[in-house]
PDB file of C-alpha atoms in Angstrom:
ATOM      1  CA  ASN A   1       6.659 -10.515 -17.785  1.00 87.00           C
ATOM      2  CA  TYR A   2       5.648 -12.712 -14.885  1.00 92.00           C
ATOM      3  CA  TYR A   3       7.820 -15.549 -13.611  1.00 91.00           C
ATOM      4  CA  HIS A   4       5.963 -18.838 -13.248  1.00 90.00           C
ATOM      5  CA  GLU A   5       6.171 -18.856  -9.431  1.00 90.00           C
ATOM      6  CA  ILE A   6       2.956 -16.804  -9.337  1.00 90.00           C
ATOM      7  CA  GLY A   7       2.081 -17.844  -5.788  1.00 89.00           C
ATOM      8  CA  LEU A   8       5.109 -15.901  -4.518  1.00 88.00           C
ATOM      9  CA  TYR A   9       3.987 -12.515  -5.850  1.00 91.00           C
ATOM     10  CA  ASP A  10       2.445 -10.054  -3.392  1.00 90.00           C
ATOM     11  CA  GLU A  11      -1.324  -9.859  -3.043  1.00 92.00           C
ATOM     12  CA  MET A  12      -1.694  -6.740  -5.216  1.00 91.00           C
ATOM     13  CA  THR A  13       0.259  -8.292  -8.085  1.00 92.00           C
ATOM     14  CA  GLN A  14      -1.739 -11.499  -7.767  1.00 91.00           C
ATOM     15  CA  GLU A  15      -4.925  -9.440  -8.081  1.00 93.00           C
ATOM     16  CA  ASP A  16      -3.547  -7.654 -11.182  1.00 93.00           C
ATOM     17  CA  ILE A  17      -2.761 -10.919 -12.943  1.00 92.00           C
ATOM     18  CA  GLY A  18      -6.053 -12.598 -12.070  1.00 92.00           C
ATOM     19  CA  TYR A  19      -4.440 -15.137  -9.734  1.00 93.00           C
ATOM     20  CA  ASN A  20      -6.957 -17.854  -8.976  1.00 91.00           C
ATOM     21  CA  THR A  21      -6.439 -21.043  -6.983  1.00 90.00           C
ATOM     22  CA  THR A  22      -9.971 -22.367  -7.372  1.00 86.00           C
ATOM     23  CA  ALA A  23     -10.682 -22.086 -11.112  1.00 82.00           C
ATOM     24  CA  SER A  24     -12.736 -25.222 -11.661  1.00 78.00           C
ATOM     25  CA  ASN A  25     -11.961 -25.406 -15.383  1.00 79.00           C
ATOM     26  CA  TYR A  26      -8.272 -25.692 -14.398  1.00 83.00           C
ATOM     27  CA  SER A  27      -8.854 -28.415 -11.776  1.00 81.00           C
ATOM     28  CA  ASN A  28      -7.950 -25.944  -9.014  1.00 82.00           C
ATOM     29  CA  ILE A  29      -4.409 -25.547 -10.378  1.00 87.00           C
ATOM     30  CA  PRO A  30      -3.306 -21.990  -9.481  1.00 91.00           C
ATOM     31  CA  VAL A  31      -3.444 -19.858 -12.627  1.00 91.00           C
ATOM     32  CA  ALA A  32      -2.921 -16.234 -13.632  1.00 92.00           C
ATOM     33  CA  LEU A  33      -6.061 -15.842 -15.720  1.00 90.00           C
ATOM     34  CA  LEU A  34      -5.063 -12.443 -17.164  1.00 92.00           C
ATOM     35  CA  GLU A  35      -1.368 -12.950 -17.921  1.00 93.00           C
ATOM     36  CA  SER A  36       1.057 -15.454 -19.372  1.00 93.00           C
ATOM     37  CA  THR A  37       4.011 -16.614 -17.329  1.00 94.00           C
ATOM     38  CA  PHE A  38       7.472 -17.733 -18.327  1.00 94.00           C
ATOM     39  CA  LYS A  39       9.616 -20.516 -16.923  1.00 94.00           C
ATOM     40  CA  LEU A  40      13.286 -21.043 -17.601  1.00 93.00           C
ATOM     41  CA  ALA A  41      14.777 -24.497 -18.070  1.00 94.00           C
ATOM     42  CA  ALA A  42      17.622 -25.359 -15.725  1.00 93.00           C
ATOM     43  CA  ARG A  43      20.067 -25.124 -18.618  1.00 92.00           C
ATOM     44  CA  ALA A  44      19.079 -21.448 -19.098  1.00 92.00           C
ATOM     45  CA  GLN A  45      20.627 -20.742 -15.680  1.00 89.00           C
ATOM     46  CA  CYS A  46      24.296 -19.973 -15.153  1.00 88.00           C
ATOM     47  CA  ASP A  47      24.414 -22.718 -12.534  1.00 87.00           C
ATOM     48  CA  PRO A  48      21.791 -25.369 -13.410  1.00 90.00           C
ATOM     49  CA  THR A  49      22.702 -27.637 -10.491  1.00 89.00           C
ATOM     50  CA  SER A  50      22.276 -24.895  -7.896  1.00 85.00           C
ATOM     51  CA  TYR A  51      18.975 -23.909  -9.495  1.00 85.00           C
ATOM     52  CA  LEU A  52      17.656 -27.474  -9.277  1.00 88.00           C
ATOM     53  CA  LEU A  53      18.869 -28.032  -5.714  1.00 89.00           C
ATOM     54  CA  ALA A  54      18.126 -24.601  -4.233  1.00 80.00           C
ATOM     55  CA  ASN A  55      14.922 -23.141  -2.942  1.00 69.00           C
ATOM     56  CA  VAL A  56      12.817 -20.920  -5.168  1.00 69.00           C
ATOM     57  CA  PRO A  57      14.734 -17.836  -6.377  1.00 72.00           C
ATOM     58  CA  ASN A  58      13.888 -14.422  -4.937  1.00 79.00           C
ATOM     59  CA  ILE A  59      10.802 -13.436  -6.923  1.00 84.00           C
ATOM     60  CA  SER A  60      11.556  -9.694  -6.690  1.00 84.00           C
ATOM     61  CA  THR A  61      15.053 -10.148  -8.091  1.00 82.00           C
ATOM     62  CA  VAL A  62      13.833 -12.282 -10.986  1.00 85.00           C
ATOM     63  CA  HIS A  63      10.829 -10.048 -11.737  1.00 86.00           C
ATOM     64  CA  ASP A  64      12.898  -6.833 -11.634  1.00 84.00           C
ATOM     65  CA  TYR A  65      15.581  -8.297 -13.877  1.00 83.00           C
ATOM     66  CA  PHE A  66      13.108  -9.331 -16.564  1.00 86.00           C
ATOM     67  CA  ASN A  67      10.926  -6.213 -16.390  1.00 85.00           C
ATOM     68  CA  SER A  68      13.147  -3.202 -15.849  1.00 77.00           C
ATOM     69  CA  ALA A  69      13.650  -1.173 -19.015  1.00 64.00           C
ATOM     70  CA  TYR A  70      16.759   0.309 -17.431  1.00 60.00           C
ATOM     71  CA  MET A  71      18.592  -2.928 -16.819  1.00 58.00           C
ATOM     72  CA  THR A  72      20.915  -4.200 -19.463  1.00 59.00           C
ATOM     73  CA  GLU A  73      21.877  -7.823 -19.868  1.00 56.00           C
ATOM     74  CA  GLN A  74      23.236  -8.985 -16.538  1.00 57.00           C
ATOM     75  CA  ALA A  75      26.736  -9.883 -15.588  1.00 60.00           C
ATOM     76  CA  GLU A  76      27.980 -12.926 -17.442  1.00 66.00           C
ATOM     77  CA  CYS A  77      28.028 -16.317 -15.842  1.00 74.00           C
ATOM     78  CA  GLY A  78      30.985 -16.476 -13.487  1.00 66.00           C
ATOM     79  CA  ASN A  79      30.667 -12.758 -12.683  1.00 65.00           C
ATOM     80  CA  GLY A  80      27.514 -12.931 -10.584  1.00 68.00           C
ATOM     81  CA  GLY A  81      25.008 -13.567 -13.371  1.00 74.00           C
ATOM     82  CA  LEU A  82      22.016 -15.828 -12.842  1.00 82.00           C
ATOM     83  CA  PHE A  83      20.961 -16.563 -16.433  1.00 86.00           C
ATOM     84  CA  LEU A  84      22.693 -17.210 -19.740  1.00 88.00           C
ATOM     85  CA  PRO A  85      23.219 -14.014 -21.758  1.00 84.00           C
ATOM     86  CA  ASP A  86      20.409 -14.401 -24.317  1.00 87.00           C
ATOM     87  CA  ILE A  87      17.652 -15.384 -21.880  1.00 91.00           C
ATOM     88  CA  ARG A  88      16.454 -11.875 -20.971  1.00 89.00           C
ATOM     89  CA  SER A  89      16.066 -10.825 -24.600  1.00 89.00           C
ATOM     90  CA  THR A  90      14.168 -14.043 -25.381  1.00 91.00           C
ATOM     91  CA  VAL A  91      11.749 -13.434 -22.509  1.00 92.00           C
ATOM     92  CA  TRP A  92      11.148  -9.862 -23.703  1.00 89.00           C
ATOM     93  CA  THR A  93      10.643 -10.963 -27.307  1.00 89.00           C
ATOM     94  CA  THR A  94       8.247 -13.782 -26.446  1.00 89.00           C
ATOM     95  CA  GLN A  95       6.132 -11.457 -24.319  1.00 89.00           C
ATOM     96  CA  SER A  96       4.756  -9.864 -27.492  1.00 88.00           C
ATOM     97  CA  ILE A  97       2.475 -12.883 -28.119  1.00 88.00           C
ATOM     98  CA  GLN A  98       0.571 -12.103 -24.939  1.00 87.00           C
ATOM     99  CA  LYS A  99      -1.829  -9.612 -26.580  1.00 87.00           C
ATOM    100  CA  ALA A 100      -3.055 -12.268 -29.011  1.00 88.00           C
ATOM    101  CA  TRP A 101      -3.520 -14.746 -26.178  1.00 87.00           C
ATOM    102  CA  GLN A 102      -5.409 -12.205 -24.064  1.00 89.00           C
ATOM    103  CA  ASN A 103      -7.830 -11.674 -26.951  1.00 89.00           C
ATOM    104  CA  HIS A 104      -9.060 -15.276 -26.727  1.00 83.00           C
ATOM    105  CA  THR A 105     -12.814 -15.281 -26.195  1.00 81.00           C
ATOM    106  CA  ALA A 106     -14.485 -17.093 -23.316  1.00 77.00           C
ATOM    107  CA  ARG A 107     -15.493 -19.796 -25.814  1.00 80.00           C
ATOM    108  CA  ASP A 108     -11.882 -20.129 -26.993  1.00 78.00           C
ATOM    109  CA  ARG A 109     -10.811 -20.685 -23.393  1.00 76.00           C
ATOM    110  CA  GLU A 110     -13.413 -23.400 -22.919  1.00 75.00           C
ATOM    111  CA  VAL A 111     -12.034 -25.273 -25.918  1.00 77.00           C
ATOM    112  CA  VAL A 112      -8.320 -24.473 -25.513  1.00 80.00           C
ATOM    113  CA  ALA A 113      -7.197 -24.703 -21.889  1.00 81.00           C
ATOM    114  CA  TRP A 114      -3.545 -23.788 -22.414  1.00 84.00           C
ATOM    115  CA  THR A 115      -1.594 -21.977 -25.105  1.00 85.00           C
ATOM    116  CA  TYR A 116       2.174 -22.271 -24.859  1.00 86.00           C
ATOM    117  CA  PHE A 117       5.488 -22.542 -26.645  1.00 86.00           C
ATOM    118  CA  GLY A 118       9.124 -23.198 -25.940  1.00 88.00           C
ATOM    119  CA  THR A 119      12.306 -21.764 -27.396  1.00 89.00           C
ATOM    120  CA  ALA A 120      15.599 -23.456 -28.240  1.00 89.00           C
ATOM    121  CA  ASN A 121      17.359 -21.750 -25.317  1.00 92.00           C
ATOM    122  CA  GLY A 122      14.890 -23.118 -22.743  1.00 93.00           C
ATOM    123  CA  VAL A 123      12.325 -20.333 -22.293  1.00 94.00           C
ATOM    124  CA  PHE A 124       8.772 -21.641 -21.842  1.00 93.00           C
ATOM    125  CA  ARG A 125       5.761 -19.275 -21.979  1.00 92.00           C
ATOM    126  CA  ILE A 126       2.194 -20.356 -21.133  1.00 91.00           C
ATOM    127  CA  PHE A 127      -1.233 -18.722 -21.026  1.00 91.00           C
ATOM    128  CA  PRO A 128      -2.985 -18.567 -18.711  1.00 91.00           C
ATOM    129  CA  GLY A 129       0.074 -18.386 -16.539  1.00 92.00           C
ATOM    130  CA  THR A 130       0.777 -21.221 -14.153  1.00 92.00           C
ATOM    131  CA  ARG A 131       3.618 -22.801 -12.244  1.00 91.00           C
ATOM    132  CA  SER A 132       5.730 -25.417 -14.008  1.00 90.00           C
ATOM    133  CA  ALA A 133       7.925 -28.078 -12.455  1.00 90.00           C
ATOM    134  CA  LYS A 134      11.456 -26.948 -11.733  1.00 90.00           C
ATOM    135  CA  THR A 135      12.831 -29.695 -13.963  1.00 93.00           C
ATOM    136  CA  TYR A 136      10.568 -28.832 -16.927  1.00 92.00           C
ATOM    137  CA  ASP A 137      12.428 -28.081 -20.154  1.00 94.00           C
ATOM    138  CA  PRO A 138      10.262 -27.436 -23.225  1.00 90.00           C
ATOM    139  CA  THR A 139      12.966 -28.725 -25.566  1.00 90.00           C
ATOM    140  CA  SER A 140      12.767 -32.202 -24.018  1.00 92.00           C
ATOM    141  CA  GLN A 141       9.042 -32.527 -24.720  1.00 87.00           C
ATOM    142  CA  PRO A 142       7.670 -34.714 -27.547  1.00 81.00           C
ATOM    143  CA  TRP A 143       5.606 -31.801 -28.925  1.00 78.00           C
ATOM    144  CA  TYR A 144       8.777 -29.722 -29.332  1.00 83.00           C
ATOM    145  CA  HIS A 145      10.583 -32.522 -31.192  1.00 82.00           C
ATOM    146  CA  ARG A 146       7.625 -33.145 -33.515  1.00 75.00           C
ATOM    147  CA  VAL A 147       7.796 -29.540 -34.639  1.00 74.00           C
ATOM    148  CA  LEU A 148      11.568 -29.677 -35.165  1.00 76.00           C
ATOM    149  CA  ALA A 149      11.304 -32.854 -37.202  1.00 74.00           C
ATOM    150  CA  HIS A 150       9.183 -31.065 -39.804  1.00 66.00           C
ATOM    151  CA  ARG A 151      10.971 -27.719 -40.034  1.00 62.00           C
ATOM    152  CA  PRO A 152      11.332 -25.490 -41.841  1.00 59.00           C
ATOM    153  CA  SER A 153       9.100 -26.025 -44.809  1.00 58.00           C
ATOM    154  CA  ILE A 154       5.874 -27.595 -43.577  1.00 62.00           C
ATOM    155  CA  TYR A 155       3.455 -27.401 -40.706  1.00 64.00           C
ATOM    156  CA  ALA A 156       3.582 -30.166 -38.129  1.00 63.00           C
ATOM    157  CA  SER A 157       0.835 -31.354 -35.824  1.00 66.00           C
ATOM    158  CA  SER A 158       0.373 -34.091 -33.294  1.00 67.00           C
ATOM    159  CA  ALA A 159      -2.493 -36.452 -32.657  1.00 69.00           C
ATOM    160  CA  VAL A 160      -4.947 -35.232 -30.027  1.00 73.00           C
ATOM    161  CA  HIS A 161      -3.847 -36.285 -26.550  1.00 71.00           C
ATOM    162  CA  LEU A 162      -4.635 -35.390 -22.929  1.00 75.00           C
ATOM    163  CA  ASP A 163      -2.429 -32.679 -21.451  1.00 75.00           C
ATOM    164  CA  ALA A 164      -0.126 -33.506 -18.545  1.00 71.00           C
ATOM    165  CA  SER A 165      -2.442 -31.866 -15.997  1.00 73.00           C
ATOM    166  CA  GLY A 166      -5.459 -33.834 -17.229  1.00 74.00           C
ATOM    167  CA  ILE A 167      -7.435 -30.649 -17.870  1.00 75.00           C
ATOM    168  CA  GLY A 168      -7.975 -30.907 -21.587  1.00 72.00           C
ATOM    169  CA  LYS A 169      -6.897 -32.136 -24.935  1.00 71.00           C
ATOM    170  CA  VAL A 170      -3.736 -30.968 -26.660  1.00 71.00           C
ATOM    171  CA  VAL A 171      -2.806 -30.683 -30.305  1.00 70.00           C
ATOM    172  CA  SER A 172       0.740 -29.474 -30.938  1.00 69.00           C
ATOM    173  CA  LEU A 173       1.184 -27.248 -33.959  1.00 65.00           C
ATOM    174  CA  GLY A 174       4.329 -25.719 -35.392  1.00 63.00           C
ATOM    175  CA  GLN A 175       6.161 -24.594 -38.423  1.00 56.00           C
TER     176      GLN A 175
END
């Protein structure tokens, strides 16, 4: 599980995740070509205001918390915790989609620039991994609401539109 602030990882980790700042098919947006990344909405934090106003969190602390098999859910908010109680388990659960995303062929990646989803508690996962704006919350996005409007019995899709980064076209799908 890699936090979306991929530029803050050490050089060896950046090499492992395929960190690239000059990928022309991504308009030179820094991406982790080999891994997905996750971003947490401000409301997934114990103190959303501090998160939005503070500098970037310590990448080692965040990475260790979300990747150590020996850590249990953290202290609750108010007792030193950083994230709401269900966030860690959501990040772990959503990581399982990564294998399918990594199996995309080179042709798939030419056609589909980004693959991503958001969860109700504010976890956003994207492949290839990239940095998201601090204020980004997947549940406030039109694509997320289109899917919710058609649940649970039918598939929902959007009209084709340009993605926010201007890299490619997006079609939102959901059930």
